[in-house]
Structures are given as C-alpha cells and as structure tokens.
GROMACS .gro file of N, CA and C in nm:
model
  249
    1ASP      N    1  -2.071   0.040   0.286
    1ASP     CA    2  -1.997   0.108   0.168
    1ASP      C    3  -1.909   0.041   0.379
    2ASN      N    4  -1.816   0.001   0.326
    2ASN     CA    5  -1.687  -0.047   0.485
    2ASN      C    6  -1.534   0.006   0.445
    3ILE      N    7  -1.577   0.083   0.504
    3ILE     CA    8  -1.463   0.143   0.515
    3ILE      C    9  -1.360   0.088   0.561
    4MET      N   10  -1.218   0.058   0.556
    4MET     CA   11  -1.140  -0.004   0.573
    4MET      C   12  -1.028   0.066   0.634
    5LYS      N   13  -0.920   0.000   0.754
    5LYS     CA   14  -0.863   0.090   0.860
    5LYS      C   15  -0.690   0.059   0.731
    6ILE      N   16  -0.616   0.143   0.625
    6ILE     CA   17  -0.529   0.110   0.567
    6ILE      C   18  -0.432   0.201   0.599
    7GLU      N   19  -0.276   0.182   0.703
    7GLU     CA   20  -0.211   0.203   0.741
    7GLU      C   21  -0.018   0.203   0.627
    8TYR      N   22   0.038   0.201   0.640
    8TYR     CA   23   0.130   0.235   0.573
    8TYR      C   24   0.313   0.264   0.593
    9SER      N   25   0.360   0.248   0.598
    9SER     CA   26   0.454   0.218   0.618
    9SER      C   27   0.617   0.263   0.543
   10ILE      N   28   0.732   0.381   0.482
   10ILE     CA   29   0.848   0.357   0.414
   10ILE      C   30   0.952   0.235   0.507
   11LEU      N   31   1.035   0.126   0.442
   11LEU     CA   32   1.055   0.059   0.503
   11LEU      C   33   1.199   0.123   0.470
   12THR      N   34   1.284   0.127   0.312
   12THR     CA   35   1.371   0.112   0.301
   12THR      C   36   1.290   0.242   0.107
   13PRO      N   37   1.413   0.273   0.039
   13PRO     CA   38   1.362   0.317  -0.056
   13PRO      C   39   1.358   0.270  -0.121
   14SER      N   40   1.294   0.077  -0.164
   14SER     CA   41   1.252  -0.027  -0.290
   14SER      C   42   1.158  -0.055  -0.211
   15LYS      N   43   1.109  -0.060  -0.076
   15LYS     CA   44   1.018  -0.108   0.045
   15LYS      C   45   0.929  -0.055   0.094
   16MET      N   46   0.796  -0.081   0.106
   16MET     CA   47   0.627   0.021   0.144
   16MET      C   48   0.629  -0.111   0.193
   17LYS      N   49   0.518  -0.098   0.321
   17LYS     CA   50   0.488  -0.230   0.432
   17LYS      C   51   0.335  -0.160   0.460
   18VAL      N   52   0.206  -0.228   0.382
   18VAL     CA   53   0.064  -0.153   0.409
   18VAL      C   54   0.070  -0.255   0.471
   19THR      N   55  -0.043  -0.238   0.603
   19THR     CA   56  -0.194  -0.275   0.672
   19THR      C   57  -0.272  -0.310   0.651
   20VAL      N   58  -0.369  -0.356   0.620
   20VAL     CA   59  -0.524  -0.302   0.627
   20VAL      C   60  -0.561  -0.425   0.752
   21ASP      N   61  -0.655  -0.315   0.734
   21ASP     CA   62  -0.778  -0.392   0.928
   21ASP      C   63  -0.650  -0.443   0.985
   22ASP      N   64  -0.559  -0.390   1.085
   22ASP     CA   65  -0.458  -0.455   1.148
   22ASP      C   66  -0.376  -0.625   1.165
   23LYS      N   67  -0.446  -0.682   1.027
   23LYS     CA   68  -0.421  -0.820   0.948
   23LYS      C   69  -0.358  -0.784   0.849
   24ARG      N   70  -0.408  -0.751   0.756
   24ARG     CA   71  -0.344  -0.803   0.658
   24ARG      C   72  -0.173  -0.733   0.590
   25GLU      N   73  -0.100  -0.781   0.554
   25GLU     CA   74  -0.032  -0.704   0.484
   25GLU      C   75   0.025  -0.757   0.339
   26ILE      N   76   0.085  -0.628   0.297
   26ILE     CA   77   0.151  -0.625   0.155
   26ILE      C   78   0.257  -0.609   0.251
   27TYR      N   79   0.331  -0.599   0.086
   27TYR     CA   80   0.484  -0.544   0.122
   27TYR      C   81   0.483  -0.455  -0.071
   28ILE      N   82   0.514  -0.406  -0.131
   28ILE     CA   83   0.501  -0.299  -0.190
   28ILE      C   84   0.612  -0.248  -0.234
   29SER      N   85   0.679  -0.360  -0.348
   29SER     CA   86   0.830  -0.276  -0.420
   29SER      C   87   0.843  -0.113  -0.473
   30GLY      N   88   0.857  -0.034  -0.486
   30GLY     CA   89   0.895   0.105  -0.589
   30GLY      C   90   1.017   0.200  -0.546
   31GLU      N   91   1.042   0.280  -0.582
   31GLU     CA   92   1.166   0.367  -0.521
   31GLU      C   93   1.103   0.518  -0.495
   32GLY      N   94   1.204   0.532  -0.400
   32GLY     CA   95   1.210   0.691  -0.313
   32GLY      C   96   1.335   0.747  -0.419
   33THR      N   97   1.290   0.862  -0.438
   33THR     CA   98   1.391   0.954  -0.445
   33THR      C   99   1.396   1.023  -0.362
   34THR      N  100   1.443   1.159  -0.398
   34THR     CA  101   1.460   1.287  -0.372
   34THR      C  102   1.462   1.421  -0.341
   35GLU      N  103   1.342   1.370  -0.431
   35GLU     CA  104   1.218   1.493  -0.418
   35GLU      C  105   1.225   1.599  -0.279
   36PRO      N  106   1.129   1.516  -0.220
   36PRO     CA  107   1.153   1.324  -0.212
   36PRO      C  108   1.061   1.241  -0.274
   37LYS      N  109   0.993   1.135  -0.347
   37LYS     CA  110   0.896   1.098  -0.293
   37LYS      C  111   0.895   0.994  -0.315
   38PHE      N  112   0.793   0.841  -0.318
   38PHE     CA  113   0.858   0.775  -0.311
   38PHE      C  114   0.735   0.688  -0.397
   39TYR      N  115   0.726   0.653  -0.540
   39TYR     CA  116   0.791   0.556  -0.644
   39TYR      C  117   0.691   0.409  -0.647
   40ALA      N  118   0.538   0.422  -0.577
   40ALA     CA  119   0.516   0.274  -0.554
   40ALA      C  120   0.454   0.171  -0.729
   41ASP      N  121   0.509   0.039  -0.728
   41ASP     CA  122   0.521  -0.064  -0.794
   41ASP      C  123   0.362  -0.118  -0.797
   42ILE      N  124   0.334  -0.085  -0.842
   42ILE     CA  125   0.117  -0.095  -0.844
   42ILE      C  126   0.120  -0.239  -0.885
   43ILE      N  127   0.208  -0.307  -1.001
   43ILE     CA  128   0.259  -0.482  -0.997
   43ILE      C  129   0.271  -0.513  -0.937
   44SER      N  130   0.293  -0.462  -0.786
   44SER     CA  131   0.328  -0.552  -0.694
   44SER      C  132   0.254  -0.584  -0.513
   45ILE      N  133   0.177  -0.564  -0.670
   45ILE     CA  134   0.015  -0.537  -0.553
   45ILE      C  135  -0.037  -0.638  -0.594
   46LYS      N  136   0.013  -0.761  -0.520
   46LYS     CA  137  -0.051  -0.947  -0.554
   46LYS      C  138  -0.117  -0.961  -0.466
   47LYS      N  139  -0.078  -1.049  -0.380
   47LYS     CA  140  -0.038  -1.087  -0.274
   47LYS      C  141  -0.110  -1.095  -0.118
   48TRP      N  142  -0.160  -1.116  -0.024
   48TRP     CA  143  -0.048  -1.061   0.155
   48TRP      C  144   0.017  -1.141   0.177
   49GLU      N  145   0.053  -1.116   0.309
   49GLU     CA  146   0.133  -1.151   0.324
   49GLU      C  147   0.090  -1.309   0.402
   50PRO      N  148   0.183  -1.465   0.463
   50PRO     CA  149   0.121  -1.519   0.550
   50PRO      C  150   0.007  -1.490   0.662
   51PRO      N  151  -0.035  -1.528   0.687
   51PRO     CA  152  -0.178  -1.642   0.703
   51PRO      C  153  -0.302  -1.628   0.594
   52PHE      N  154  -0.283  -1.473   0.475
   52PHE     CA  155  -0.387  -1.408   0.407
   52PHE      C  156  -0.337  -1.478   0.261
   53ASP      N  157  -0.247  -1.570   0.238
   53ASP     CA  158  -0.154  -1.537   0.128
   53ASP      C  159  -0.236  -1.610   0.021
   54ASN      N  160  -0.356  -1.675   0.041
   54ASN     CA  161  -0.512  -1.720  -0.038
   54ASN      C  162  -0.634  -1.621  -0.068
   55GLU      N  163  -0.567  -1.560   0.030
   55GLU     CA  164  -0.739  -1.421   0.019
   55GLU      C  165  -0.658  -1.298  -0.124
   56GLU      N  166  -0.755  -1.321  -0.215
   56GLU     CA  167  -0.749  -1.207  -0.318
   56GLU      C  168  -0.780  -1.120  -0.313
   57ILE      N  169  -0.718  -1.027  -0.358
   57ILE     CA  170  -0.635  -0.901  -0.369
   57ILE      C  171  -0.742  -0.869  -0.482
   58THR      N  172  -0.896  -0.802  -0.439
   58THR     CA  173  -0.953  -0.767  -0.573
   58THR      C  174  -0.920  -0.644  -0.616
   59GLU      N  175  -0.951  -0.625  -0.754
   59GLU     CA  176  -0.959  -0.488  -0.800
   59GLU      C  177  -0.974  -0.359  -0.742
   60GLU      N  178  -1.072  -0.384  -0.716
   60GLU     CA  179  -1.163  -0.274  -0.599
   60GLU      C  180  -1.047  -0.182  -0.466
   61LEU      N  181  -0.998  -0.342  -0.419
   61LEU     CA  182  -0.903  -0.368  -0.300
   61LEU      C  183  -0.828  -0.279  -0.351
   62LYS      N  184  -0.799  -0.334  -0.387
   62LYS     CA  185  -0.661  -0.208  -0.481
   62LYS      C  186  -0.634  -0.074  -0.521
   63ASN      N  187  -0.788  -0.079  -0.573
   63ASN     CA  188  -0.794   0.155  -0.577
   63ASN      C  189  -0.795   0.155  -0.506
   64GLN      N  190  -0.868   0.107  -0.384
   64GLN     CA  191  -0.856   0.191  -0.272
   64GLN      C  192  -0.755   0.173  -0.217
   65ILE      N  193  -0.695   0.053  -0.162
   65ILE     CA  194  -0.556   0.107  -0.089
   65ILE      C  195  -0.454   0.182  -0.148
   66ILE      N  196  -0.521   0.205  -0.301
   66ILE     CA  197  -0.388   0.293  -0.380
   66ILE      C  198  -0.458   0.429  -0.348
   67LYS      N  199  -0.597   0.438  -0.313
   67LYS     CA  200  -0.662   0.621  -0.315
   67LYS      C  201  -0.582   0.650  -0.202
   68THR      N  202  -0.662   0.530  -0.032
   68THR     CA  203  -0.656   0.597   0.082
   68THR      C  204  -0.489   0.655   0.084
   69ILE      N  205  -0.366   0.543   0.030
   69ILE     CA  206  -0.222   0.599   0.061
   69ILE      C  207  -0.175   0.767   0.043
   70GLU      N  208  -0.197   0.736  -0.139
   70GLU     CA  209  -0.190   0.842  -0.163
   70GLU      C  210  -0.203   0.889  -0.163
   71LYS      N  211  -0.371   0.946  -0.090
   71LYS     CA  212  -0.389   1.110   0.022
   71LYS      C  213  -0.354   1.108   0.118
   72GLU      N  214  -0.339   1.004   0.162
   72GLU     CA  215  -0.325   1.035   0.293
   72GLU      C  216  -0.168   1.070   0.343
   73SER      N  217  -0.049   0.944   0.215
   73SER     CA  218   0.118   1.046   0.229
   73SER      C  219   0.115   1.146   0.139
   74LYS      N  220  -0.029   1.249   0.146
   74LYS     CA  221   0.015   1.404   0.075
   74LYS      C  222   0.063   1.500   0.239
   75LYS      N  223  -0.011   1.478   0.306
   75LYS     CA  224  -0.053   1.529   0.469
   75LYS      C  225   0.138   1.473   0.576
   76ARG      N  226   0.223   1.374   0.460
   76ARG     CA  227   0.364   1.308   0.544
   76ARG      C  228   0.428   1.443   0.452
   77LYS      N  229   0.541   1.401   0.478
   77LYS     CA  230   0.687   1.442   0.412
   77LYS      C  231   0.757   1.414   0.275
   78VAL      N  232   0.705   1.240   0.276
   78VAL     CA  233   0.698   1.142   0.145
   78VAL      C  234   0.587   1.154   0.082
   79PRO      N  235   0.549   1.189  -0.051
   79PRO     CA  236   0.420   1.113  -0.150
   79PRO      C  237   0.416   1.030  -0.147
   80VAL      N  238   0.349   0.895  -0.192
   80VAL     CA  239   0.340   0.822  -0.243
   80VAL      C  240   0.269   0.852  -0.355
   81VAL      N  241   0.346   0.790  -0.495
   81VAL     CA  242   0.272   0.797  -0.608
   81VAL      C  243   0.289   0.607  -0.685
   82PHE      N  244   0.235   0.607  -0.759
   82PHE     CA  245   0.176   0.479  -0.778
   82PHE      C  246   0.093   0.457  -0.894
   83ASP      N  247   0.238   0.386  -0.965
   83ASP     CA  248   0.295   0.387  -1.099
   83ASP      C  249   0.247   0.234  -1.158
   0.00000   0.00000   0.00000
C-alpha cells in the first residue's frame, strides 16, 4: 500500500492548492462559504501542474486525494467538501 503525503492549502475563496509527495501540484477550484466551508469541485481535478502535466491522475489517486483532504480538513477551521 503506497501511502502518499497529501497536503493542501486554501489560497483564495475559489482556489486551493494540493501537493502530493512534495512534488506534484494541482489547483482545485471551489467556493468558500461563510459557514466556514470550502466546496471543492471534483471535476477540476484533471491535470497536474507542469512538469507532471503528462501524468494521468487515476480515479484511485483522485479518490485518495479527496478522502485525505476531507478527513484532514475536519481537524481545521475550514472543512473541505468535494462535490
């Protein structure tokens, strides 16, 4: 089981940055609300930022990113919900 290091930060009310294994990065769009909550758009998980933009983001990896961020975000001030 390859455990990955998945980190994220909410940059603006409409964008978050996800870093996997300190190398691959992706920006995910979404919407921050006053609840506070960040609703992340699953459909925006498409492509890594260069130089990894030719690597596929598999469904398995996408699900791992979603699960990890949703779980981790429960410990923070702003929960992240993927929809």
